[in-house]
Amino acid sequence: MNASANSLYDVVVIGGGGAGLTAALYTSRAKLTTLLLEKLVPGGQIALTDIVENYPGFPEGITGGEIAQRMEDQAKRYGTQVAYEPAERITQNADLFEIKTSGSAYRARTIILAAGASFRTIGVRGEKELTGRGVSYCATCDGAFFKEKKIAVVGGGDSAMQEGIFLTRFASEVNVIHRRDKLRASPILQDRARQNPKIKFIWNTVVEEVRGEKKVQELLLRNLKEGRDYAFAADGVFVFIGHEPNTAFLKGFVELDEKGYVRTDTGLAASVPGVFAAGEIRTGAVKQLVAACGEGCQAALAAQAYLEHA
Ligand code: NAP
């Protein structure tokens, strides 16, 4: 069934990553009318991940795209309606909420905020101009364009290691540029990256500029220890330096922390009664798929209990 404008739902879930899809599965199975709003594709960040190796039950791993699609199919099987429209504004009238999207508006008795977070950009000259022309934030999407090319990966966390390893399938050389001399990534991914002959590390270094005429040709790097700037030839640069919460549309509606994440109590209730938050959008969330799914379940049960007592 398609979502219809102005319909009243028991639950509107905003965001279709692991947290949102699990929340929708649980509320639908509890026979609560459920609409899930997603801006792009099901799965959120997980859909952009090559392989998920730490979700229990998949000993061989499963691709991000496949697990996301399976989660969406599962939620829909129990009645979740999905609309591919980003939420733009929420208002409250008595005990009902109205969610305005790019093209429509929906009403809800409760809301589960699960819009997650988006990749952080470096913020240097040339980065924006050359995005899609050598600057990328998604190895799964763009890796194949870099067959036998020399590329750079910026970051020292799990994403940089995991995606850097994936990129060695295509690139001739993957240079990990990290601002310190110690990686933040988990030991297992560190080991795998260090053992990969195609991966080289450039320590204590930041990107100061991305240069190129029509596509990326070189990076201006700064070695922070030596205070030395130098040009580094590269055909592409993949940026994995963490995330920013997708909460711009929530400013003034619910309480956010100083970094923009949604504050919740231990029961995942946000500052407005009837509004809950789950997954990476939330202050203090553990940024793992399995944890996001767990929080989605918890938020769904909390919304159900709220509706029973409303
Ligand atoms: P992250 O853990 O926050 O790491 C970000 C990395 O980028 C850090 O090494 C950081 O350096 C660096 N960085 C941040 N801002 C920078 C800037 N402006 N310029 C240069 N470098 C910058 O982010 P993530 O790797 O995307 O991971 C996010 C979360 O998802 C983590 O909790 C991670 O464990 C999880 N995750 C898990 C898996 C997995 O389990 N397989 C895979 C992907 C992600 P510093 O180290 O100096 O701060």
mmCIF file of N, CA, C and O in Angstrom, residues 145-183:
data_model
loop_
_atom_site.group_PDB
_atom_site.id
_atom_site.type_symbol
_atom_site.label_atom_id
_atom_site.label_comp_id
_atom_site.label_asym_id
_atom_site.label_seq_id
_atom_site.Cartn_x
_atom_site.Cartn_y
_atom_site.Cartn_z
ATOM 1 N N PHE A 145 35.552 2.901 -10.469
ATOM 2 C CA PHE A 145 36.081 3.909 -11.410
ATOM 3 C C PHE A 145 37.601 4.069 -11.268
ATOM 4 O O PHE A 145 38.210 4.835 -12.003
ATOM 5 N N PHE A 146 38.179 3.392 -10.295
ATOM 6 C CA PHE A 146 39.599 3.637 -9.999
ATOM 7 C C PHE A 146 40.472 2.408 -10.235
ATOM 8 O O PHE A 146 41.416 2.164 -9.503
ATOM 9 N N LYS A 147 40.149 1.665 -11.299
ATOM 10 C CA LYS A 147 40.936 0.466 -11.631
ATOM 11 C C LYS A 147 42.367 0.864 -11.968
ATOM 12 O O LYS A 147 42.594 1.723 -12.816
ATOM 13 N N GLU A 148 43.309 0.235 -11.262
ATOM 14 C CA GLU A 148 44.745 0.469 -11.497
ATOM 15 C C GLU A 148 45.145 1.931 -11.289
ATOM 16 O O GLU A 148 46.117 2.408 -11.875
ATOM 17 N N LYS A 149 44.395 2.655 -10.455
ATOM 18 C CA LYS A 149 44.717 4.064 -10.182
ATOM 19 C C LYS A 149 45.346 4.185 -8.799
ATOM 20 O O LYS A 149 45.175 3.316 -7.929
ATOM 21 N N LYS A 150 46.019 5.306 -8.632
ATOM 22 C CA LYS A 150 46.618 5.610 -7.323
ATOM 23 C C LYS A 150 45.637 6.520 -6.578
ATOM 24 O O LYS A 150 45.299 7.603 -7.068
ATOM 25 N N ILE A 151 45.186 6.051 -5.425
ATOM 26 C CA ILE A 151 44.197 6.850 -4.705
ATOM 27 C C ILE A 151 44.621 7.090 -3.256
ATOM 28 O O ILE A 151 45.540 6.446 -2.740
ATOM 29 N N ALA A 152 43.927 8.043 -2.636
ATOM 30 C CA ALA A 152 44.146 8.338 -1.223
ATOM 31 C C ALA A 152 42.851 8.091 -0.466
ATOM 32 O O ALA A 152 41.755 8.262 -1.017
ATOM 33 N N VAL A 153 43.008 7.670 0.795
ATOM 34 C CA VAL A 153 41.874 7.525 1.706
ATOM 35 C C VAL A 153 42.197 8.400 2.911
ATOM 36 O O VAL A 153 43.304 8.322 3.451
ATOM 37 N N VAL A 154 41.263 9.243 3.301
ATOM 38 C CA VAL A 154 41.524 10.120 4.447
ATOM 39 C C VAL A 154 40.762 9.590 5.663
ATOM 40 O O VAL A 154 39.556 9.341 5.581
ATOM 41 N N GLY A 155 41.470 9.433 6.802
ATOM 42 C CA GLY A 155 40.834 8.973 8.035
ATOM 43 C C GLY A 155 41.593 7.809 8.639
ATOM 44 O O GLY A 155 42.366 7.126 7.940
ATOM 45 N N GLY A 156 41.370 7.577 9.936
ATOM 46 C CA GLY A 156 42.076 6.500 10.616
ATOM 47 C C GLY A 156 41.141 5.602 11.409
ATOM 48 O O GLY A 156 41.579 4.829 12.259
ATOM 49 N N GLY A 157 39.834 5.698 11.121
ATOM 50 C CA GLY A 157 38.850 4.906 11.865
ATOM 51 C C GLY A 157 38.470 3.622 11.134
ATOM 52 O O GLY A 157 39.092 3.252 10.123
ATOM 53 N N ASP A 158 37.436 2.954 11.646
ATOM 54 C CA ASP A 158 36.970 1.697 11.041
ATOM 55 C C ASP A 158 36.554 1.889 9.584
ATOM 56 O O ASP A 158 36.839 1.042 8.733
ATOM 57 N N SER A 159 35.864 3.011 9.312
ATOM 58 C CA SER A 159 35.388 3.223 7.929
ATOM 59 C C SER A 159 36.568 3.338 6.986
ATOM 60 O O SER A 159 36.571 2.729 5.909
ATOM 61 N N ALA A 160 37.586 4.126 7.370
ATOM 62 C CA ALA A 160 38.746 4.315 6.488
ATOM 63 C C ALA A 160 39.441 2.983 6.222
ATOM 64 O O ALA A 160 39.834 2.693 5.086
ATOM 65 N N MET A 161 39.577 2.141 7.266
ATOM 66 C CA MET A 161 40.257 0.852 7.073
ATOM 67 C C MET A 161 39.403 -0.077 6.212
ATOM 68 O O MET A 161 39.876 -0.656 5.237
ATOM 69 N N GLN A 162 38.136 -0.220 6.600
ATOM 70 C CA GLN A 162 37.279 -1.164 5.888
ATOM 71 C C GLN A 162 37.138 -0.773 4.413
ATOM 72 O O GLN A 162 37.276 -1.605 3.515
ATOM 73 N N GLU A 163 36.872 0.497 4.172
ATOM 74 C CA GLU A 163 36.666 0.939 2.791
ATOM 75 C C GLU A 163 37.995 0.973 2.030
ATOM 76 O O GLU A 163 38.044 0.697 0.832
ATOM 77 N N GLY A 164 39.077 1.309 2.739
ATOM 78 C CA GLY A 164 40.407 1.298 2.107
ATOM 79 C C GLY A 164 40.755 -0.100 1.625
ATOM 80 O O GLY A 164 41.251 -0.293 0.511
ATOM 81 N N ILE A 165 40.483 -1.102 2.454
ATOM 82 C CA ILE A 165 40.749 -2.495 2.063
ATOM 83 C C ILE A 165 39.900 -2.857 0.835
ATOM 84 O O ILE A 165 40.381 -3.436 -0.131
ATOM 85 N N PHE A 166 38.633 -2.457 0.860
ATOM 86 C CA PHE A 166 37.750 -2.726 -0.277
ATOM 87 C C PHE A 166 38.321 -2.100 -1.562
ATOM 88 O O PHE A 166 38.317 -2.720 -2.630
ATOM 89 N N LEU A 167 38.844 -0.888 -1.433
ATOM 90 C CA LEU A 167 39.338 -0.169 -2.613
ATOM 91 C C LEU A 167 40.573 -0.831 -3.232
ATOM 92 O O LEU A 167 40.874 -0.601 -4.404
ATOM 93 N N THR A 168 41.279 -1.660 -2.460
ATOM 94 C CA THR A 168 42.452 -2.348 -3.036
ATOM 95 C C THR A 168 42.039 -3.371 -4.102
ATOM 96 O O THR A 168 42.861 -3.841 -4.868
ATOM 97 N N ARG A 169 40.754 -3.693 -4.175
ATOM 98 C CA ARG A 169 40.282 -4.574 -5.251
ATOM 99 C C ARG A 169 40.460 -3.906 -6.610
ATOM 100 O O ARG A 169 40.544 -4.581 -7.628
ATOM 101 N N PHE A 170 40.407 -2.578 -6.605
ATOM 102 C CA PHE A 170 40.454 -1.835 -7.868
ATOM 103 C C PHE A 170 41.777 -1.086 -8.026
ATOM 104 O O PHE A 170 42.441 -1.206 -9.039
ATOM 105 N N ALA A 171 42.115 -0.297 -7.026
ATOM 106 C CA ALA A 171 43.241 0.625 -7.151
ATOM 107 C C ALA A 171 44.569 -0.122 -7.155
ATOM 108 O O ALA A 171 44.678 -1.220 -6.617
ATOM 109 N N SER A 172 45.587 0.517 -7.751
ATOM 110 C CA SER A 172 46.921 -0.086 -7.713
ATOM 111 C C SER A 172 47.585 0.234 -6.381
ATOM 112 O O SER A 172 48.455 -0.489 -5.911
ATOM 113 N N GLU A 173 47.142 1.349 -5.748
ATOM 114 C CA GLU A 173 47.793 1.830 -4.529
ATOM 115 C C GLU A 173 46.760 2.617 -3.707
ATOM 116 O O GLU A 173 46.080 3.481 -4.252
ATOM 117 N N VAL A 174 46.654 2.297 -2.441
ATOM 118 C CA VAL A 174 45.738 3.042 -1.563
ATOM 119 C C VAL A 174 46.576 3.681 -0.453
ATOM 120 O O VAL A 174 47.179 2.976 0.368
ATOM 121 N N ASN A 175 46.631 5.012 -0.468
ATOM 122 C CA ASN A 175 47.434 5.730 0.524
ATOM 123 C C ASN A 175 46.521 6.273 1.610
ATOM 124 O O ASN A 175 45.698 7.151 1.339
ATOM 125 N N VAL A 176 46.654 5.736 2.822
ATOM 126 C CA VAL A 176 45.804 6.192 3.934
ATOM 127 C C VAL A 176 46.478 7.403 4.584
ATOM 128 O O VAL A 176 47.593 7.300 5.107
ATOM 129 N N ILE A 177 45.779 8.525 4.522
ATOM 130 C CA ILE A 177 46.318 9.764 5.094
ATOM 131 C C ILE A 177 45.627 9.990 6.436
ATOM 132 O O ILE A 177 44.404 10.153 6.497
ATOM 133 N N HIS A 178 46.433 9.993 7.495
ATOM 134 C CA HIS A 178 45.832 10.117 8.832
ATOM 135 C C HIS A 178 46.525 11.241 9.603
ATOM 136 O O HIS A 178 47.745 11.394 9.507
ATOM 137 N N ARG A 179 45.729 11.985 10.352
ATOM 138 C CA ARG A 179 46.272 13.182 10.999
ATOM 139 C C ARG A 179 47.146 12.879 12.218
ATOM 140 O O ARG A 179 47.818 13.773 12.729
ATOM 141 N N ARG A 180 47.113 11.632 12.700
ATOM 142 C CA ARG A 180 47.970 11.242 13.847
ATOM 143 C C ARG A 180 48.880 10.099 13.409
ATOM 144 O O ARG A 180 48.863 9.695 12.252
ATOM 145 N N ASP A 181 49.617 9.518 14.387
ATOM 146 C CA ASP A 181 50.436 8.353 14.018
ATOM 147 C C ASP A 181 49.879 7.081 14.646
ATOM 148 O O ASP A 181 50.558 6.058 14.712
ATOM 149 N N LYS A 182 48.605 7.163 15.125
ATOM 150 C CA LYS A 182 47.936 5.966 15.663
ATOM 151 C C LYS A 182 46.546 5.902 15.056
ATOM 152 O O LYS A 182 45.861 6.924 14.980
ATOM 153 N N LEU A 183 46.154 4.690 14.669
ATOM 154 C CA LEU A 183 44.827 4.537 14.081
ATOM 155 C C LEU A 183 43.771 4.440 15.176
ATOM 156 O O LEU A 183 44.047 3.955 16.275
#
